[in-house]
PDB file of C-alpha atoms in Angstrom:
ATOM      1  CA  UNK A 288       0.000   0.000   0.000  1.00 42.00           C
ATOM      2  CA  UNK A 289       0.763   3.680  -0.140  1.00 43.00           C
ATOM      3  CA  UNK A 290       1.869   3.672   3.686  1.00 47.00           C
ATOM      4  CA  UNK A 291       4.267   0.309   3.137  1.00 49.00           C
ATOM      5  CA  UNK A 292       7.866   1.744   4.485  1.00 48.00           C
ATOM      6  CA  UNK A 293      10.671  -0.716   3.873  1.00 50.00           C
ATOM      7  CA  UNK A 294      13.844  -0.082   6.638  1.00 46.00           C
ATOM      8  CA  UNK A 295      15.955   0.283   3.665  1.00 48.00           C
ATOM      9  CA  UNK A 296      14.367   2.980   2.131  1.00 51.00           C
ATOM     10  CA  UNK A 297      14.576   5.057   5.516  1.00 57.00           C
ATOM     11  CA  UNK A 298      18.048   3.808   6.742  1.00 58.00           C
ATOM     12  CA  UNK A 299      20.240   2.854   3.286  1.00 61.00           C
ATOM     13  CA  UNK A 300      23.655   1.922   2.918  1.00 64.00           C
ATOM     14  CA  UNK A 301      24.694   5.638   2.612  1.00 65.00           C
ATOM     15  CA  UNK A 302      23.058   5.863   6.242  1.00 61.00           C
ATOM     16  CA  UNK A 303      24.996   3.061   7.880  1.00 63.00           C
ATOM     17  CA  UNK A 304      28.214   4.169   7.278  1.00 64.00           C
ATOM     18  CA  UNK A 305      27.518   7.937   8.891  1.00 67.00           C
ATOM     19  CA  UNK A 306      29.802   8.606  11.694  1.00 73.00           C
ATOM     20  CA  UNK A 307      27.843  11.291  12.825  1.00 79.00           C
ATOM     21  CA  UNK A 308      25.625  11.832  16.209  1.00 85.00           C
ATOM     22  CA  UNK A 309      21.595  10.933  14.978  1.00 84.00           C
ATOM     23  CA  UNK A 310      18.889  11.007  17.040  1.00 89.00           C
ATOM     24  CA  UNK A 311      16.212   8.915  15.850  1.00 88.00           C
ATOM     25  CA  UNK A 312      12.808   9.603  17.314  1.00 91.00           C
ATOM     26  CA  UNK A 313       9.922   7.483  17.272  1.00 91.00           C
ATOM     27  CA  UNK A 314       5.914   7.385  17.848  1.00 92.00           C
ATOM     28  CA  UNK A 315       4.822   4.329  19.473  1.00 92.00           C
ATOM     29  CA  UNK A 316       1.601   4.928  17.875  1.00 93.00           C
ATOM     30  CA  UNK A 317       2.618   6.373  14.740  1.00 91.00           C
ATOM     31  CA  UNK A 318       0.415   4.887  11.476  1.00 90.00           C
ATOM     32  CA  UNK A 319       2.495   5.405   9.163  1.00 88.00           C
ATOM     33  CA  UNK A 320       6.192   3.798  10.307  1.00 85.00           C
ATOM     34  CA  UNK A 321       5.500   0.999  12.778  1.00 83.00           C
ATOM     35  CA  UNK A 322       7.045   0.784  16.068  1.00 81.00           C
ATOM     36  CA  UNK A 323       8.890  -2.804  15.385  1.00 84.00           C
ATOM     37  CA  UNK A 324       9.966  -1.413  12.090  1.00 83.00           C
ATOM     38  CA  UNK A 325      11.397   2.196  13.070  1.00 80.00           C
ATOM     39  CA  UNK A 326      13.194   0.124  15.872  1.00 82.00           C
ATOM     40  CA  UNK A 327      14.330  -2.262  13.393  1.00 81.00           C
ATOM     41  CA  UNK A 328      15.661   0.374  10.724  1.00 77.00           C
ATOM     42  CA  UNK A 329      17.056   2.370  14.155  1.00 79.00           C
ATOM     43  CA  UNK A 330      19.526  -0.434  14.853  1.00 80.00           C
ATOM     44  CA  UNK A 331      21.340  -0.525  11.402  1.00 78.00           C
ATOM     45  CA  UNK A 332      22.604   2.974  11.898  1.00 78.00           C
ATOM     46  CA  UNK A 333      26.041   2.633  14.282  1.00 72.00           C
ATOM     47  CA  UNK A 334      25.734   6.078  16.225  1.00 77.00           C
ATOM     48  CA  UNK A 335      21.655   6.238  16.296  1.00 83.00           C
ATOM     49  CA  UNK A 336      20.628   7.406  19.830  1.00 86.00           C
ATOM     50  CA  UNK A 337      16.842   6.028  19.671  1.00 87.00           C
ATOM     51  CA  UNK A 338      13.723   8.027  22.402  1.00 92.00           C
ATOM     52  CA  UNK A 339      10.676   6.201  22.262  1.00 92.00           C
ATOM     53  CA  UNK A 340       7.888   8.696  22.417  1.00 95.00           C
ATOM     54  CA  UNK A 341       5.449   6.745  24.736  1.00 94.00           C
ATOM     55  CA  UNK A 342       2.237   8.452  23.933  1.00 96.00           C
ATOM     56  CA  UNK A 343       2.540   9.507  20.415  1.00 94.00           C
ATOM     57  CA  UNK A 344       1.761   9.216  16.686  1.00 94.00           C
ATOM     58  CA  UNK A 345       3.774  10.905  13.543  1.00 92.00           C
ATOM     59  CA  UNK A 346       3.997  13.901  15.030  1.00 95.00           C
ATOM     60  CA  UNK A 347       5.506  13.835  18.343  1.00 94.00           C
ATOM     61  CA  UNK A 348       6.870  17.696  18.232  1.00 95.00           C
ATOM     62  CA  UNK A 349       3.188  18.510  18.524  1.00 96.00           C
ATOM     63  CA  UNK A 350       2.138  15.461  20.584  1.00 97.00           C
ATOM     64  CA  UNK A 351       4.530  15.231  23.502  1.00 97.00           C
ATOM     65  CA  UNK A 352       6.310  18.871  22.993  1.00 96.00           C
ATOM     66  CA  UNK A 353       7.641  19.692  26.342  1.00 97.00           C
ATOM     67  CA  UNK A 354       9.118  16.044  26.179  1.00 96.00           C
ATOM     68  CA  UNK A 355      10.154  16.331  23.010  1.00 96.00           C
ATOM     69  CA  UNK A 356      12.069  20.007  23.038  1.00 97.00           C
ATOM     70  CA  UNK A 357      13.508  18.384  26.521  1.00 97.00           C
ATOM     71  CA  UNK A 358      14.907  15.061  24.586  1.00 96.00           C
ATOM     72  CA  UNK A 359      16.176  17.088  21.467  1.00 96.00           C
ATOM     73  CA  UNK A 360      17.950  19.546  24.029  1.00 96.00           C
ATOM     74  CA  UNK A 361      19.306  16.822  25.731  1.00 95.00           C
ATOM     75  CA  UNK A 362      20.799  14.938  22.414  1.00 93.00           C
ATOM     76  CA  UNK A 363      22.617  18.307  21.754  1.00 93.00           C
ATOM     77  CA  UNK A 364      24.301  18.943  24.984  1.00 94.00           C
ATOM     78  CA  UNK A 365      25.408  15.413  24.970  1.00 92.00           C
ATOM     79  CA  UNK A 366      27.016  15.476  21.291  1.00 84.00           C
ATOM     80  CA  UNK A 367      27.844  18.941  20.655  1.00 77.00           C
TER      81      UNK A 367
END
């Protein structure tokens, strides 16, 4: 279907071999990339820090913002 998302498409070979900092944040609840699968795709990448957003969809800035602008400021002072 439209919505399919393969891991590969989202996390390709160009991806794996970053050596940078990535922060990879995910929606439990998010319709269109599936929890297992965004965790999946998460893993390939060798310096992927990966928050679980607990109580939201696709859109987590909006959903969880506080928590968000909190996890994002975090990342940063930890790899800047």
């Amino acid at each position: 279907g439209l919505f399919k998302v393969k891991s590969s498409f989202i996390f390709g070979e160009k991806e794996k071999m970053l050596n940078l900092p990535i922060f990879v944040i995910i929606g439990k609840y998010d319709p269109l990339i599936p929890f297992k699968k965004a965790i999946k795709g998460a893993n390939i990448l060798k310096s992927a820090i990966v928050r679980l957003f607990e109580h939201s969809g696709h859109v987590s800035p909006i959903e969880e913002s506080q928590e968000f602008n909190k996890a994002v400021m975090d990342f940063i002072k930890a790899k800047c």
